[in-house]
């Protein structure tokens, strides 16, 4: 008989396996410094950029914590601070071409990882897993606040 505590641990272990495989492949493709928290932060910055406060809210962390993560991304060449064209008093954080490339590479890798799961489980079983998860997961979109949630 399966114990209730196993479900979240299995889901987390599956998530962890995908993320670990993603980062190993990202490193092979020229992005050895990208960490899981950085991926969530780059998603929070988004294609249109964001302020440090917005990044903090999206990640579920303080503006100061978000600022430290952005500092690391900036130091690694994945993000930059620019003047906000809508408000000269604010700085906007944008992804650099290197940051965008890491997200494009990650999307390709996730497709490959999913294909690997389909090979192991069978395409139909994987489709059932995904459909089942969509049934129980709130339809509010995909949160990127994992760093704050785990904090």
Short mmCIF file of N, CA and C in Angstrom, two decimals:
data_model
loop_
_atom_site.label_atom_id
_atom_site.label_comp_id
_atom_site.label_asym_id
_atom_site.label_seq_id
_atom_site.Cartn_x
_atom_site.Cartn_y
_atom_site.Cartn_z
N UNK A 1 0.84 -1.18 0.00
CA UNK A 1 0.00 0.00 0.00
C UNK A 1 0.89 1.25 0.00
N UNK A 2 0.58 2.18 -0.87
CA UNK A 2 1.35 3.42 -0.98
C UNK A 2 0.95 4.37 0.15
N UNK A 3 1.94 4.97 0.74
CA UNK A 3 1.71 5.95 1.80
C UNK A 3 1.48 7.33 1.19
N UNK A 4 0.62 8.12 1.83
CA UNK A 4 0.29 9.46 1.31
C UNK A 4 1.49 10.36 1.13
N UNK A 5 2.47 10.24 2.01
CA UNK A 5 3.64 11.12 1.92
C UNK A 5 4.48 10.86 0.68
N UNK A 6 4.28 9.70 0.04
CA UNK A 6 5.10 9.37 -1.13
C UNK A 6 4.76 10.22 -2.34
N UNK A 7 3.49 10.60 -2.49
CA UNK A 7 3.08 11.38 -3.67
C UNK A 7 3.88 12.67 -3.81
N UNK A 8 3.93 13.55 -2.78
CA UNK A 8 4.72 14.77 -2.98
C UNK A 8 6.20 14.48 -3.17
N UNK A 9 6.70 13.44 -2.53
CA UNK A 9 8.12 13.12 -2.69
C UNK A 9 8.42 12.60 -4.10
N UNK A 10 7.51 11.80 -4.64
CA UNK A 10 7.68 11.33 -6.03
C UNK A 10 7.59 12.49 -7.01
N UNK A 11 6.62 13.38 -6.81
CA UNK A 11 6.48 14.54 -7.69
C UNK A 11 7.73 15.41 -7.61
N UNK A 12 8.22 15.63 -6.39
CA UNK A 12 9.42 16.45 -6.24
C UNK A 12 10.64 15.76 -6.84
N UNK A 13 10.76 14.46 -6.64
CA UNK A 13 11.90 13.73 -7.20
C UNK A 13 11.88 13.78 -8.73
N UNK A 14 10.69 13.68 -9.32
CA UNK A 14 10.58 13.80 -10.77
C UNK A 14 10.99 15.19 -11.24
N UNK A 15 10.50 16.22 -10.52
CA UNK A 15 10.87 17.61 -10.81
C UNK A 15 12.38 17.77 -10.70
N UNK A 16 12.94 17.28 -9.60
CA UNK A 16 14.37 17.41 -9.36
C UNK A 16 15.19 16.71 -10.44
N UNK A 17 14.75 15.53 -10.85
CA UNK A 17 15.46 14.80 -11.90
C UNK A 17 15.48 15.61 -13.20
N UNK A 18 14.34 16.18 -13.56
CA UNK A 18 14.28 16.99 -14.78
C UNK A 18 15.18 18.23 -14.67
N UNK A 19 15.12 18.91 -13.52
CA UNK A 19 15.92 20.12 -13.35
C UNK A 19 17.42 19.79 -13.32
N UNK A 20 17.80 18.72 -12.65
CA UNK A 20 19.22 18.34 -12.64
C UNK A 20 19.71 17.99 -14.04
N UNK A 21 18.90 17.24 -14.79
CA UNK A 21 19.28 16.89 -16.17
C UNK A 21 19.34 18.14 -17.04
N UNK A 22 18.39 19.05 -16.84
CA UNK A 22 18.39 20.32 -17.59
C UNK A 22 19.70 21.07 -17.37
N UNK A 23 20.10 21.21 -16.11
CA UNK A 23 21.28 22.02 -15.82
C UNK A 23 22.58 21.35 -16.26
N UNK A 24 22.60 20.03 -16.23
CA UNK A 24 23.78 19.34 -16.76
C UNK A 24 23.92 19.61 -18.26
N UNK A 25 22.80 19.57 -18.97
CA UNK A 25 22.84 19.83 -20.42
C UNK A 25 23.11 21.31 -20.71
N UNK A 26 22.51 22.21 -19.92
CA UNK A 26 22.80 23.65 -20.10
C UNK A 26 24.29 23.90 -19.94
N UNK A 27 24.92 23.26 -18.96
CA UNK A 27 26.36 23.43 -18.76
C UNK A 27 27.13 22.96 -19.99
N UNK A 28 26.72 21.82 -20.55
CA UNK A 28 27.40 21.32 -21.76
C UNK A 28 27.21 22.27 -22.93
N UNK A 29 26.10 23.02 -22.94
CA UNK A 29 25.81 23.93 -24.04
C UNK A 29 26.32 25.35 -23.81
N UNK A 30 27.17 25.53 -22.83
CA UNK A 30 27.78 26.84 -22.63
C UNK A 30 27.18 27.71 -21.54
N UNK A 31 26.34 27.13 -20.71
CA UNK A 31 25.74 27.88 -19.61
C UNK A 31 26.00 27.17 -18.28
N UNK A 32 27.29 27.03 -17.90
CA UNK A 32 27.61 26.27 -16.69
C UNK A 32 27.24 26.98 -15.39
N UNK A 33 27.03 28.27 -15.44
CA UNK A 33 26.76 29.03 -14.21
C UNK A 33 25.28 29.16 -13.88
N UNK A 34 24.41 28.72 -14.75
CA UNK A 34 22.97 28.87 -14.49
C UNK A 34 22.56 27.86 -13.43
N UNK A 35 21.93 28.36 -12.39
CA UNK A 35 21.40 27.55 -11.30
C UNK A 35 19.89 27.57 -11.37
N UNK A 36 19.21 26.61 -10.74
CA UNK A 36 17.74 26.62 -10.79
C UNK A 36 17.12 27.95 -10.36
N UNK A 37 17.64 28.56 -9.31
CA UNK A 37 17.08 29.84 -8.86
C UNK A 37 17.22 30.91 -9.94
N UNK A 38 18.30 30.85 -10.71
CA UNK A 38 18.49 31.83 -11.77
C UNK A 38 17.47 31.64 -12.89
N UNK A 39 17.15 30.38 -13.18
CA UNK A 39 16.14 30.11 -14.20
C UNK A 39 14.79 30.69 -13.81
N UNK A 40 14.42 30.50 -12.54
CA UNK A 40 13.15 31.07 -12.06
C UNK A 40 13.21 32.59 -12.12
N UNK A 41 14.36 33.17 -11.75
CA UNK A 41 14.50 34.63 -11.78
C UNK A 41 14.40 35.15 -13.22
N UNK A 42 15.02 34.46 -14.17
CA UNK A 42 14.93 34.91 -15.56
C UNK A 42 13.50 34.80 -16.07
N UNK A 43 12.77 33.77 -15.63
CA UNK A 43 11.36 33.67 -15.99
C UNK A 43 10.58 34.85 -15.38
N UNK A 44 10.93 35.22 -14.15
CA UNK A 44 10.25 36.33 -13.48
C UNK A 44 10.56 37.66 -14.17
N UNK A 45 11.76 37.80 -14.70
CA UNK A 45 12.12 39.02 -15.45
C UNK A 45 11.30 39.07 -16.73
N UNK A 46 11.20 37.94 -17.40
CA UNK A 46 10.37 37.84 -18.60
C UNK A 46 10.94 38.55 -19.81
N UNK A 47 10.23 38.43 -20.91
CA UNK A 47 10.71 38.97 -22.18
C UNK A 47 10.61 40.49 -22.25
N UNK A 48 9.76 41.08 -21.41
CA UNK A 48 9.59 42.54 -21.44
C UNK A 48 10.34 43.25 -20.34
N UNK A 49 11.01 42.49 -19.47
CA UNK A 49 11.74 43.09 -18.37
C UNK A 49 10.82 43.36 -17.19
N UNK A 50 11.42 43.71 -16.07
CA UNK A 50 10.67 43.96 -14.85
C UNK A 50 11.53 44.78 -13.90
N UNK A 51 10.88 45.43 -12.94
CA UNK A 51 11.63 46.11 -11.89
C UNK A 51 12.03 45.09 -10.84
N UNK A 52 12.94 45.47 -9.96
CA UNK A 52 13.36 44.56 -8.89
C UNK A 52 12.17 44.21 -7.99
N UNK A 53 11.29 45.16 -7.75
CA UNK A 53 10.10 44.88 -6.93
C UNK A 53 9.21 43.85 -7.60
N UNK A 54 9.02 43.98 -8.91
CA UNK A 54 8.20 43.02 -9.65
C UNK A 54 8.84 41.63 -9.62
N UNK A 55 10.15 41.58 -9.80
CA UNK A 55 10.85 40.30 -9.77
C UNK A 55 10.68 39.67 -8.39
N UNK A 56 10.83 40.46 -7.33
CA UNK A 56 10.65 39.96 -5.98
C UNK A 56 9.26 39.41 -5.75
N UNK A 57 8.25 40.14 -6.19
CA UNK A 57 6.85 39.68 -6.04
C UNK A 57 6.63 38.38 -6.79
N UNK A 58 7.11 38.32 -8.01
CA UNK A 58 6.91 37.12 -8.83
C UNK A 58 7.62 35.90 -8.24
N UNK A 59 8.77 36.13 -7.60
CA UNK A 59 9.53 35.04 -7.00
C UNK A 59 9.08 34.73 -5.58
N UNK A 60 8.30 35.63 -4.99
CA UNK A 60 7.88 35.44 -3.60
C UNK A 60 8.98 35.74 -2.61
N UNK A 61 9.88 36.66 -2.98
CA UNK A 61 10.98 37.05 -2.10
C UNK A 61 10.99 38.57 -1.97
N UNK A 62 11.80 39.09 -1.06
CA UNK A 62 11.89 40.53 -0.88
C UNK A 62 12.56 41.19 -2.08
N UNK A 63 12.37 42.49 -2.18
CA UNK A 63 13.03 43.25 -3.24
C UNK A 63 14.55 43.12 -3.10
N UNK A 64 15.04 43.10 -1.86
CA UNK A 64 16.48 42.99 -1.61
C UNK A 64 17.00 41.62 -2.07
N UNK A 65 16.26 40.56 -1.76
CA UNK A 65 16.68 39.22 -2.19
C UNK A 65 16.67 39.13 -3.71
N UNK A 66 15.63 39.69 -4.32
CA UNK A 66 15.56 39.70 -5.78
C UNK A 66 16.74 40.49 -6.35
N UNK A 67 17.06 41.61 -5.71
CA UNK A 67 18.18 42.43 -6.16
C UNK A 67 19.50 41.67 -6.13
N UNK A 68 19.70 40.85 -5.10
CA UNK A 68 20.93 40.05 -5.01
C UNK A 68 21.00 39.02 -6.14
N UNK A 69 19.86 38.41 -6.43
CA UNK A 69 19.83 37.43 -7.52
C UNK A 69 20.10 38.13 -8.85
N UNK A 70 19.49 39.30 -9.04
CA UNK A 70 19.71 40.07 -10.27
C UNK A 70 21.18 40.48 -10.36
N UNK A 71 21.78 40.86 -9.23
CA UNK A 71 23.22 41.20 -9.24
C UNK A 71 24.04 40.02 -9.76
N UNK A 72 23.70 38.80 -9.31
CA UNK A 72 24.43 37.61 -9.78
C UNK A 72 24.21 37.39 -11.27
N UNK A 73 22.94 37.54 -11.70
CA UNK A 73 22.64 37.36 -13.13
C UNK A 73 23.37 38.41 -13.96
N UNK A 74 23.43 39.62 -13.45
CA UNK A 74 24.12 40.70 -14.15
C UNK A 74 25.62 40.38 -14.23
N UNK A 75 26.19 39.93 -13.13
CA UNK A 75 27.61 39.59 -13.10
C UNK A 75 27.97 38.45 -14.05
N UNK A 76 27.03 37.55 -14.27
CA UNK A 76 27.25 36.42 -15.18
C UNK A 76 26.89 36.74 -16.62
N UNK A 77 26.34 37.94 -16.86
CA UNK A 77 26.00 38.35 -18.22
C UNK A 77 24.62 37.92 -18.70
N UNK A 78 23.73 37.52 -17.77
CA UNK A 78 22.39 37.05 -18.16
C UNK A 78 21.33 38.14 -18.07
N UNK A 79 21.61 39.21 -17.34
CA UNK A 79 20.63 40.29 -17.18
C UNK A 79 21.38 41.61 -17.10
N UNK A 80 20.63 42.68 -17.32
CA UNK A 80 21.20 44.03 -17.23
C UNK A 80 20.15 44.96 -16.67
N UNK A 81 20.62 46.04 -16.05
CA UNK A 81 19.73 47.08 -15.55
C UNK A 81 19.80 48.25 -16.54
N UNK A 82 18.63 48.72 -16.94
CA UNK A 82 18.55 49.84 -17.87
C UNK A 82 17.52 50.83 -17.34
N UNK A 83 17.55 52.06 -17.85
CA UNK A 83 16.53 53.03 -17.47
C UNK A 83 15.18 52.56 -17.99
N UNK A 84 14.16 52.70 -17.16
CA UNK A 84 12.80 52.33 -17.54
C UNK A 84 12.25 53.43 -18.45
N UNK A 85 11.91 53.11 -19.71
CA UNK A 85 11.41 54.14 -20.62
C UNK A 85 10.08 54.75 -20.15
N UNK A 86 9.35 54.03 -19.32
CA UNK A 86 8.06 54.54 -18.83
C UNK A 86 8.22 55.43 -17.60
N UNK A 87 9.36 55.34 -16.90
CA UNK A 87 9.56 56.11 -15.67
C UNK A 87 11.06 56.23 -15.43
N UNK A 88 11.62 57.41 -15.71
CA UNK A 88 13.06 57.62 -15.63
C UNK A 88 13.61 57.42 -14.21
N UNK A 89 12.74 57.41 -13.20
CA UNK A 89 13.20 57.22 -11.82
C UNK A 89 13.48 55.76 -11.50
N UNK A 90 13.01 54.87 -12.35
CA UNK A 90 13.13 53.43 -12.07
C UNK A 90 14.14 52.78 -13.01
N UNK A 91 14.68 51.68 -12.53
CA UNK A 91 15.54 50.82 -13.36
C UNK A 91 14.73 49.60 -13.75
N UNK A 92 14.89 49.20 -14.97
CA UNK A 92 14.25 48.00 -15.48
C UNK A 92 15.32 46.93 -15.64
N UNK A 93 14.98 45.72 -15.25
CA UNK A 93 15.90 44.60 -15.42
C UNK A 93 15.48 43.87 -16.68
N UNK A 94 16.42 43.68 -17.57
CA UNK A 94 16.14 42.97 -18.82
C UNK A 94 17.11 41.82 -18.98
N UNK A 95 16.67 40.83 -19.73
CA UNK A 95 17.56 39.73 -20.07
C UNK A 95 18.48 40.18 -21.20
N UNK A 96 19.71 39.77 -21.12
CA UNK A 96 20.66 40.02 -22.20
C UNK A 96 20.47 38.92 -23.26
N UNK A 97 21.11 39.06 -24.40
CA UNK A 97 21.04 37.96 -25.38
C UNK A 97 21.50 36.62 -24.78
N UNK A 98 22.48 36.66 -23.88
CA UNK A 98 22.94 35.42 -23.21
C UNK A 98 21.82 34.85 -22.33
N UNK A 99 21.09 35.72 -21.64
CA UNK A 99 19.97 35.26 -20.82
C UNK A 99 18.87 34.65 -21.66
N UNK A 100 18.55 35.31 -22.75
CA UNK A 100 17.52 34.79 -23.66
C UNK A 100 17.97 33.45 -24.23
N UNK A 101 19.24 33.36 -24.62
CA UNK A 101 19.75 32.11 -25.17
C UNK A 101 19.62 30.97 -24.16
N UNK A 102 19.90 31.25 -22.90
CA UNK A 102 19.79 30.18 -21.89
C UNK A 102 18.35 29.70 -21.77
N UNK A 103 17.38 30.60 -21.87
CA UNK A 103 15.97 30.20 -21.80
C UNK A 103 15.54 29.44 -23.06
N UNK A 104 16.02 29.86 -24.21
CA UNK A 104 15.72 29.14 -25.46
C UNK A 104 16.32 27.73 -25.40
N UNK A 105 17.57 27.66 -24.94
CA UNK A 105 18.22 26.35 -24.80
C UNK A 105 17.45 25.48 -23.81
N UNK A 106 17.01 26.07 -22.69
CA UNK A 106 16.28 25.32 -21.67
C UNK A 106 14.98 24.75 -22.25
N UNK A 107 14.28 25.55 -23.05
CA UNK A 107 13.03 25.07 -23.66
C UNK A 107 13.30 23.87 -24.56
N UNK A 108 14.37 23.94 -25.36
CA UNK A 108 14.73 22.81 -26.23
C UNK A 108 15.08 21.58 -25.42
N UNK A 109 15.83 21.79 -24.34
CA UNK A 109 16.25 20.67 -23.49
C UNK A 109 15.04 20.04 -22.82
N UNK A 110 14.11 20.86 -22.32
CA UNK A 110 12.90 20.31 -21.70
C UNK A 110 12.12 19.46 -22.69
N UNK A 111 12.07 19.88 -23.96
CA UNK A 111 11.40 19.06 -24.98
C UNK A 111 12.11 17.71 -25.12
N UNK A 112 13.44 17.73 -25.10
CA UNK A 112 14.20 16.48 -25.21
C UNK A 112 13.99 15.60 -23.97
N UNK A 113 13.96 16.21 -22.80
CA UNK A 113 13.75 15.45 -21.56
C UNK A 113 12.36 14.83 -21.55
N UNK A 114 11.37 15.58 -22.00
CA UNK A 114 10.01 15.05 -22.08
C UNK A 114 9.98 13.86 -23.04
N UNK A 115 10.67 13.98 -24.16
CA UNK A 115 10.73 12.87 -25.12
C UNK A 115 11.37 11.64 -24.47
N UNK A 116 12.36 11.86 -23.64
CA UNK A 116 12.99 10.74 -22.93
C UNK A 116 12.02 10.07 -21.96
N UNK A 117 11.21 10.87 -21.28
CA UNK A 117 10.20 10.31 -20.39
C UNK A 117 9.16 9.54 -21.20
N UNK A 118 8.79 10.08 -22.36
CA UNK A 118 7.81 9.39 -23.21
C UNK A 118 8.38 8.05 -23.68
N UNK A 119 9.67 8.01 -23.94
CA UNK A 119 10.31 6.77 -24.35
C UNK A 119 10.28 5.74 -23.21
N UNK A 120 10.55 6.19 -22.00
CA UNK A 120 10.57 5.29 -20.84
C UNK A 120 9.17 4.84 -20.42
N UNK A 121 8.23 5.78 -20.40
CA UNK A 121 6.88 5.49 -19.91
C UNK A 121 5.93 5.05 -21.01
N UNK A 122 6.22 5.47 -22.22
CA UNK A 122 5.28 5.34 -23.33
C UNK A 122 4.53 6.66 -23.45
N UNK A 123 4.30 7.08 -24.68
CA UNK A 123 3.66 8.37 -24.94
C UNK A 123 2.28 8.46 -24.30
N UNK A 124 1.52 7.35 -24.35
CA UNK A 124 0.16 7.38 -23.79
C UNK A 124 0.19 7.53 -22.27
N UNK A 125 1.06 6.81 -21.60
CA UNK A 125 1.15 6.92 -20.13
C UNK A 125 1.59 8.31 -19.71
N UNK A 126 2.54 8.89 -20.44
CA UNK A 126 2.99 10.24 -20.11
C UNK A 126 1.85 11.23 -20.32
N UNK A 127 1.10 11.07 -21.39
CA UNK A 127 -0.05 11.95 -21.63
C UNK A 127 -1.07 11.84 -20.51
N UNK A 128 -1.27 10.65 -19.97
CA UNK A 128 -2.20 10.46 -18.85
C UNK A 128 -1.66 11.17 -17.60
N UNK A 129 -0.36 11.05 -17.35
CA UNK A 129 0.25 11.73 -16.20
C UNK A 129 0.03 13.23 -16.32
N UNK A 130 0.35 13.78 -17.50
CA UNK A 130 0.20 15.23 -17.70
C UNK A 130 -1.25 15.67 -17.58
N UNK A 131 -2.16 14.93 -18.17
CA UNK A 131 -3.58 15.28 -18.09
C UNK A 131 -4.07 15.19 -16.65
N UNK A 132 -3.62 14.18 -15.94
CA UNK A 132 -4.01 14.02 -14.54
C UNK A 132 -3.51 15.18 -13.70
N UNK A 133 -2.29 15.58 -13.90
CA UNK A 133 -1.76 16.72 -13.15
C UNK A 133 -2.51 18.01 -13.48
N UNK A 134 -2.86 18.20 -14.76
CA UNK A 134 -3.63 19.39 -15.13
C UNK A 134 -4.99 19.41 -14.43
N UNK A 135 -5.53 18.24 -14.12
CA UNK A 135 -6.82 18.15 -13.45
C UNK A 135 -6.72 18.60 -11.99
N UNK A 136 -5.62 18.31 -11.33
CA UNK A 136 -5.50 18.62 -9.91
C UNK A 136 -4.72 19.90 -9.61
N UNK A 137 -3.98 20.40 -10.56
CA UNK A 137 -3.20 21.63 -10.36
C UNK A 137 -4.09 22.83 -10.70
N UNK A 138 -4.10 23.85 -9.83
CA UNK A 138 -4.91 25.04 -10.13
C UNK A 138 -4.54 25.64 -11.49
N UNK A 139 -5.53 26.11 -12.20
CA UNK A 139 -5.34 26.65 -13.55
C UNK A 139 -4.93 28.12 -13.52
N UNK A 140 -4.11 28.50 -12.57
CA UNK A 140 -3.70 29.90 -12.44
C UNK A 140 -2.38 30.19 -13.14
N UNK A 141 -1.92 29.28 -13.94
CA UNK A 141 -0.64 29.47 -14.63
C UNK A 141 0.46 28.75 -13.88
N UNK A 142 1.65 28.89 -14.36
CA UNK A 142 2.79 28.21 -13.78
C UNK A 142 3.55 29.19 -12.89
N UNK A 143 3.57 28.95 -11.58
CA UNK A 143 4.25 29.88 -10.68
C UNK A 143 5.76 29.78 -10.79
N UNK A 144 6.42 30.92 -10.61
CA UNK A 144 7.88 30.94 -10.57
C UNK A 144 8.37 31.31 -9.17
N UNK A 145 7.46 31.26 -8.20
CA UNK A 145 7.80 31.69 -6.84
C UNK A 145 8.41 30.58 -5.99
N UNK A 146 8.99 29.58 -6.62
CA UNK A 146 9.59 28.46 -5.90
C UNK A 146 10.65 28.94 -4.91
N UNK A 147 11.56 29.88 -5.29
CA UNK A 147 12.56 30.31 -4.30
C UNK A 147 11.93 30.86 -3.01
N UNK A 148 10.91 31.68 -3.14
CA UNK A 148 10.25 32.23 -1.96
C UNK A 148 9.43 31.20 -1.23
N UNK A 149 8.83 30.29 -1.97
CA UNK A 149 7.98 29.26 -1.37
C UNK A 149 8.82 28.31 -0.54
N UNK A 150 10.01 27.95 -1.04
CA UNK A 150 10.89 27.07 -0.29
C UNK A 150 11.58 27.80 0.86
N UNK A 151 11.69 29.15 0.75
CA UNK A 151 12.36 29.95 1.76
C UNK A 151 11.64 29.92 3.04
#
